[in-house]
Amino acid sequence: MNPRIPPAEINGLFGAVVKKMSARMFGKVPESLGVMWHNQQVLKTSMGFGRKLQKWDSCDEALKSYAHMAVASLVGCTWCLDFNYFMANNHGLDMDKAQQIPRWRESAVFTPLERDVLEFAEAMSQTPLTVTDELVARLLDQLGAAAVVELGSVIGFANMTTRGNVALGIESEGFAASCGLRPMAERAQ
């Protein structure tokens, strides 16, 4: 990893807690944590929002995970792809599908609903946005309003984190490889 901002030393009581939690959850303390350590308010707010987001339950967890990975693939955030692939494995999601997210348009493993979710994630991540009334109507029919609102918010958060990581030069740290996962499919050009 060659971040654009060198990692800071993670220290103090909060640092000890964060390092212990990270090591327990991931088997190591991510180097990217040191980059974010430069502004602990940003780190705490982002981590707090991420934890709150994980408690939302109107939309299926797999759909939200696949959507986040679709954003990461589109934006080019190798850290987010690697981390979310690792987390998908830990949460028992379909790893054949997770592995195919970068090539979802060409892959035959996704259901029509999953394809709509992946399309929504990419459409929300374009500048300008390319979300259509027809796509949202299909999602509303299949998921309901509460789930679509939740999905849109998860995708918005994914855009914030992925774009920040790419801008700061935060890259994959080998989470998926550490638990023996197959490499993810390459994004189609």
CSV table of C-alpha atoms in Angstrom, one decimal:
chain,number,residue,atom,x,y,z
A,1,MET,CA,0.0,0.0,0.0
A,2,ASN,CA,1.3,3.4,-0.9
A,3,PRO,CA,-1.0,5.9,0.7
A,4,ARG,CA,-0.6,9.6,-0.3
A,5,ILE,CA,-0.6,10.5,3.4
A,6,PRO,CA,1.9,8.5,5.5
A,7,PRO,CA,0.2,6.6,8.3
A,8,ALA,CA,0.4,8.1,11.8
A,9,GLU,CA,1.3,6.2,14.9
A,10,ILE,CA,-1.9,4.9,16.5
A,11,ASN,CA,-1.5,5.7,20.1
A,12,GLY,CA,-3.3,6.6,23.4
A,13,LEU,CA,-6.2,4.8,25.1
A,14,PHE,CA,-8.5,5.2,22.1
A,15,GLY,CA,-5.7,3.9,19.8
A,16,ALA,CA,-5.2,0.9,22.0
A,17,VAL,CA,-8.9,0.0,21.9
A,18,VAL,CA,-9.1,0.5,18.1
A,19,LYS,CA,-6.0,-1.6,17.5
A,20,LYS,CA,-7.3,-4.4,19.8
A,21,MET,CA,-10.7,-4.4,18.0
A,22,SER,CA,-9.1,-4.3,14.6
A,23,ALA,CA,-6.8,-7.2,15.4
A,24,ARG,CA,-9.7,-9.2,16.7
A,25,MET,CA,-12.0,-8.5,13.8
A,26,PHE,CA,-9.5,-8.6,10.9
A,27,GLY,CA,-6.5,-10.5,12.3
A,28,LYS,CA,-4.4,-7.3,12.0
A,29,VAL,CA,-4.4,-3.6,12.3
A,30,PRO,CA,-5.0,-2.1,8.8
A,31,GLU,CA,-2.3,0.3,7.7
A,32,SER,CA,-5.2,2.5,6.4
A,33,LEU,CA,-6.2,3.1,10.0
A,34,GLY,CA,-3.0,5.0,10.5
A,35,VAL,CA,-3.8,7.3,7.5
A,36,MET,CA,-7.2,8.1,9.1
A,37,TRP,CA,-5.6,8.5,12.5
A,38,HIS,CA,-4.4,11.9,11.4
A,39,ASN,CA,-8.0,13.1,12.0
A,40,GLN,CA,-9.6,11.1,14.7
A,41,GLN,CA,-12.9,13.1,14.6
A,42,VAL,CA,-13.3,12.0,11.0
A,43,LEU,CA,-12.4,8.4,11.8
A,44,LYS,CA,-14.8,8.2,14.8
A,45,THR,CA,-17.6,9.7,12.8
A,46,SER,CA,-17.1,7.5,9.8
A,47,MET,CA,-16.8,4.4,12.0
A,48,GLY,CA,-19.8,5.4,14.1
A,49,PHE,CA,-22.0,5.9,11.0
A,50,GLY,CA,-20.8,2.6,9.5
A,51,ARG,CA,-21.8,0.8,12.7
A,52,LYS,CA,-25.2,2.4,12.7
A,53,LEU,CA,-25.6,1.6,9.0
A,54,GLN,CA,-25.0,-2.1,9.8
A,55,LYS,CA,-28.0,-2.1,12.2
A,56,TRP,CA,-30.4,-1.0,9.5
A,57,ASP,CA,-32.6,-4.0,8.6
A,58,SER,CA,-35.2,-2.9,5.9
A,59,CYS,CA,-33.0,-4.2,3.1
A,60,ASP,CA,-31.4,-7.6,2.7
A,61,GLU,CA,-27.8,-7.6,3.9
A,62,ALA,CA,-26.5,-9.4,0.8
A,63,LEU,CA,-28.1,-6.8,-1.5
A,64,LYS,CA,-26.5,-4.0,0.5
A,65,SER,CA,-23.1,-5.7,0.5
A,66,TYR,CA,-23.2,-6.4,-3.3
A,67,ALA,CA,-24.2,-2.7,-3.9
A,68,HIS,CA,-21.3,-1.5,-1.8
A,69,MET,CA,-18.9,-3.7,-3.8
A,70,ALA,CA,-20.4,-2.5,-7.1
A,71,VAL,CA,-19.6,1.1,-6.1
A,72,ALA,CA,-16.1,0.1,-5.0
A,73,SER,CA,-15.6,-1.7,-8.3
A,74,LEU,CA,-16.8,1.2,-10.4
A,75,VAL,CA,-14.8,3.8,-8.4
A,76,GLY,CA,-11.7,1.6,-8.3
A,77,CYS,CA,-11.4,1.3,-4.5
A,78,THR,CA,-9.3,-1.9,-4.1
A,79,TRP,CA,-9.4,-1.5,-0.3
A,80,CYS,CA,-13.2,-1.5,-0.2
A,81,LEU,CA,-13.5,-4.5,-2.7
A,82,ASP,CA,-11.0,-6.5,-0.6
A,83,PHE,CA,-12.6,-5.6,2.7
A,84,ASN,CA,-16.2,-6.2,1.6
A,85,TYR,CA,-15.3,-9.5,-0.1
A,86,PHE,CA,-13.7,-10.5,3.3
A,87,MET,CA,-16.8,-9.4,5.2
A,88,ALA,CA,-19.1,-11.1,2.8
A,89,ASN,CA,-17.3,-14.3,3.5
A,90,ASN,CA,-17.5,-13.7,7.3
A,91,HIS,CA,-21.3,-13.0,7.0
A,92,GLY,CA,-21.9,-16.2,5.0
A,93,LEU,CA,-23.0,-14.5,1.8
A,94,ASP,CA,-22.8,-16.2,-1.6
A,95,MET,CA,-19.1,-16.0,-2.4
A,96,ASP,CA,-19.6,-16.9,-6.0
A,97,LYS,CA,-21.7,-13.8,-6.4
A,98,ALA,CA,-19.5,-11.6,-4.4
A,99,GLN,CA,-16.5,-12.7,-6.4
A,100,GLN,CA,-18.3,-11.8,-9.6
A,101,ILE,CA,-19.4,-8.2,-8.6
A,102,PRO,CA,-16.8,-6.5,-10.9
A,103,ARG,CA,-18.2,-8.4,-13.9
A,104,TRP,CA,-21.8,-8.5,-12.8
A,105,ARG,CA,-23.1,-7.4,-16.2
A,106,GLU,CA,-21.4,-10.4,-17.9
A,107,SER,CA,-21.9,-12.9,-15.1
A,108,ALA,CA,-24.9,-15.3,-15.1
A,109,VAL,CA,-24.9,-15.8,-11.3
A,110,PHE,CA,-27.1,-12.8,-10.4
A,111,THR,CA,-30.9,-12.7,-10.1
A,112,PRO,CA,-32.9,-10.0,-11.8
A,113,LEU,CA,-33.4,-8.2,-8.4
A,114,GLU,CA,-29.6,-8.3,-7.7
A,115,ARG,CA,-29.0,-6.9,-11.2
A,116,ASP,CA,-31.3,-4.0,-10.5
A,117,VAL,CA,-29.5,-3.4,-7.2
A,118,LEU,CA,-26.1,-3.4,-8.9
A,119,GLU,CA,-27.4,-1.2,-11.7
A,120,PHE,CA,-28.8,1.2,-9.0
A,121,ALA,CA,-25.4,1.3,-7.2
A,122,GLU,CA,-23.6,2.2,-10.4
A,123,ALA,CA,-26.2,4.7,-11.6
A,124,MET,CA,-26.0,6.5,-8.2
A,125,SER,CA,-22.2,6.5,-8.5
A,126,GLN,CA,-22.0,8.2,-11.9
A,127,THR,CA,-21.5,11.9,-12.3
A,128,PRO,CA,-24.1,13.1,-13.2
A,129,LEU,CA,-26.3,10.4,-11.7
A,130,THR,CA,-27.9,8.1,-14.2
A,131,VAL,CA,-30.7,6.7,-12.0
A,132,THR,CA,-34.0,6.3,-14.0
A,133,ASP,CA,-37.6,6.4,-12.9
A,134,GLU,CA,-38.0,2.9,-14.3
A,135,LEU,CA,-35.2,1.4,-12.3
A,136,VAL,CA,-36.5,2.9,-9.0
A,137,ALA,CA,-40.0,1.7,-9.8
A,138,ARG,CA,-38.7,-1.8,-10.3
A,139,LEU,CA,-36.8,-1.7,-7.0
A,140,LEU,CA,-39.9,-0.3,-5.2
A,141,ASP,CA,-42.0,-3.1,-6.6
A,142,GLN,CA,-39.5,-5.7,-5.4
A,143,LEU,CA,-38.3,-4.3,-2.2
A,144,GLY,CA,-40.6,-1.6,-0.9
A,145,ALA,CA,-40.0,2.0,-0.1
A,146,ALA,CA,-38.1,1.5,3.2
A,147,ALA,CA,-35.6,-0.9,1.7
A,148,VAL,CA,-35.0,1.4,-1.3
A,149,VAL,CA,-34.4,4.4,1.0
A,150,GLU,CA,-32.0,2.3,3.0
A,151,LEU,CA,-30.2,0.9,-0.1
A,152,GLY,CA,-29.8,4.4,-1.5
A,153,SER,CA,-28.3,5.6,1.8
A,154,VAL,CA,-25.9,2.6,1.9
A,155,ILE,CA,-24.8,3.4,-1.6
A,156,GLY,CA,-24.3,7.0,-0.7
A,157,PHE,CA,-22.1,6.0,2.2
A,158,ALA,CA,-20.2,3.6,-0.1
A,159,ASN,CA,-19.5,6.5,-2.4
A,160,MET,CA,-18.1,8.6,0.4
A,161,THR,CA,-15.8,5.9,1.7
A,162,THR,CA,-14.6,4.6,-1.7
A,163,ARG,CA,-13.9,8.0,-3.2
A,164,GLY,CA,-12.1,9.1,0.0
A,165,ASN,CA,-9.9,6.0,0.0
A,166,VAL,CA,-9.0,6.3,-3.7
A,167,ALA,CA,-8.2,10.0,-3.3
A,168,LEU,CA,-6.0,9.3,-0.3
A,169,GLY,CA,-4.2,6.4,-2.1
A,170,ILE,CA,-5.6,3.7,0.4
A,171,GLU,CA,-5.4,0.4,-1.4
A,172,SER,CA,-6.1,-3.3,-0.7
A,173,GLU,CA,-4.4,-4.8,2.3
A,174,GLY,CA,-5.0,-8.5,1.6
A,175,PHE,CA,-8.0,-9.1,3.8
A,176,ALA,CA,-9.6,-11.6,1.4
A,177,ALA,CA,-6.3,-13.4,0.6
A,178,SER,CA,-5.6,-13.8,4.3
A,179,CYS,CA,-8.7,-16.1,4.6
A,180,GLY,CA,-8.0,-18.0,1.4
A,181,LEU,CA,-10.6,-16.4,-0.8
A,182,ARG,CA,-10.3,-16.7,-4.6
A,183,PRO,CA,-9.3,-13.5,-6.3
A,184,MET,CA,-12.2,-11.3,-7.5
A,185,ALA,CA,-13.1,-11.2,-11.1
A,186,GLU,CA,-11.5,-8.4,-13.1
A,187,ARG,CA,-13.8,-5.6,-14.1
A,188,ALA,CA,-14.9,-5.8,-17.7
A,189,GLN,CA,-13.7,-2.9,-19.8
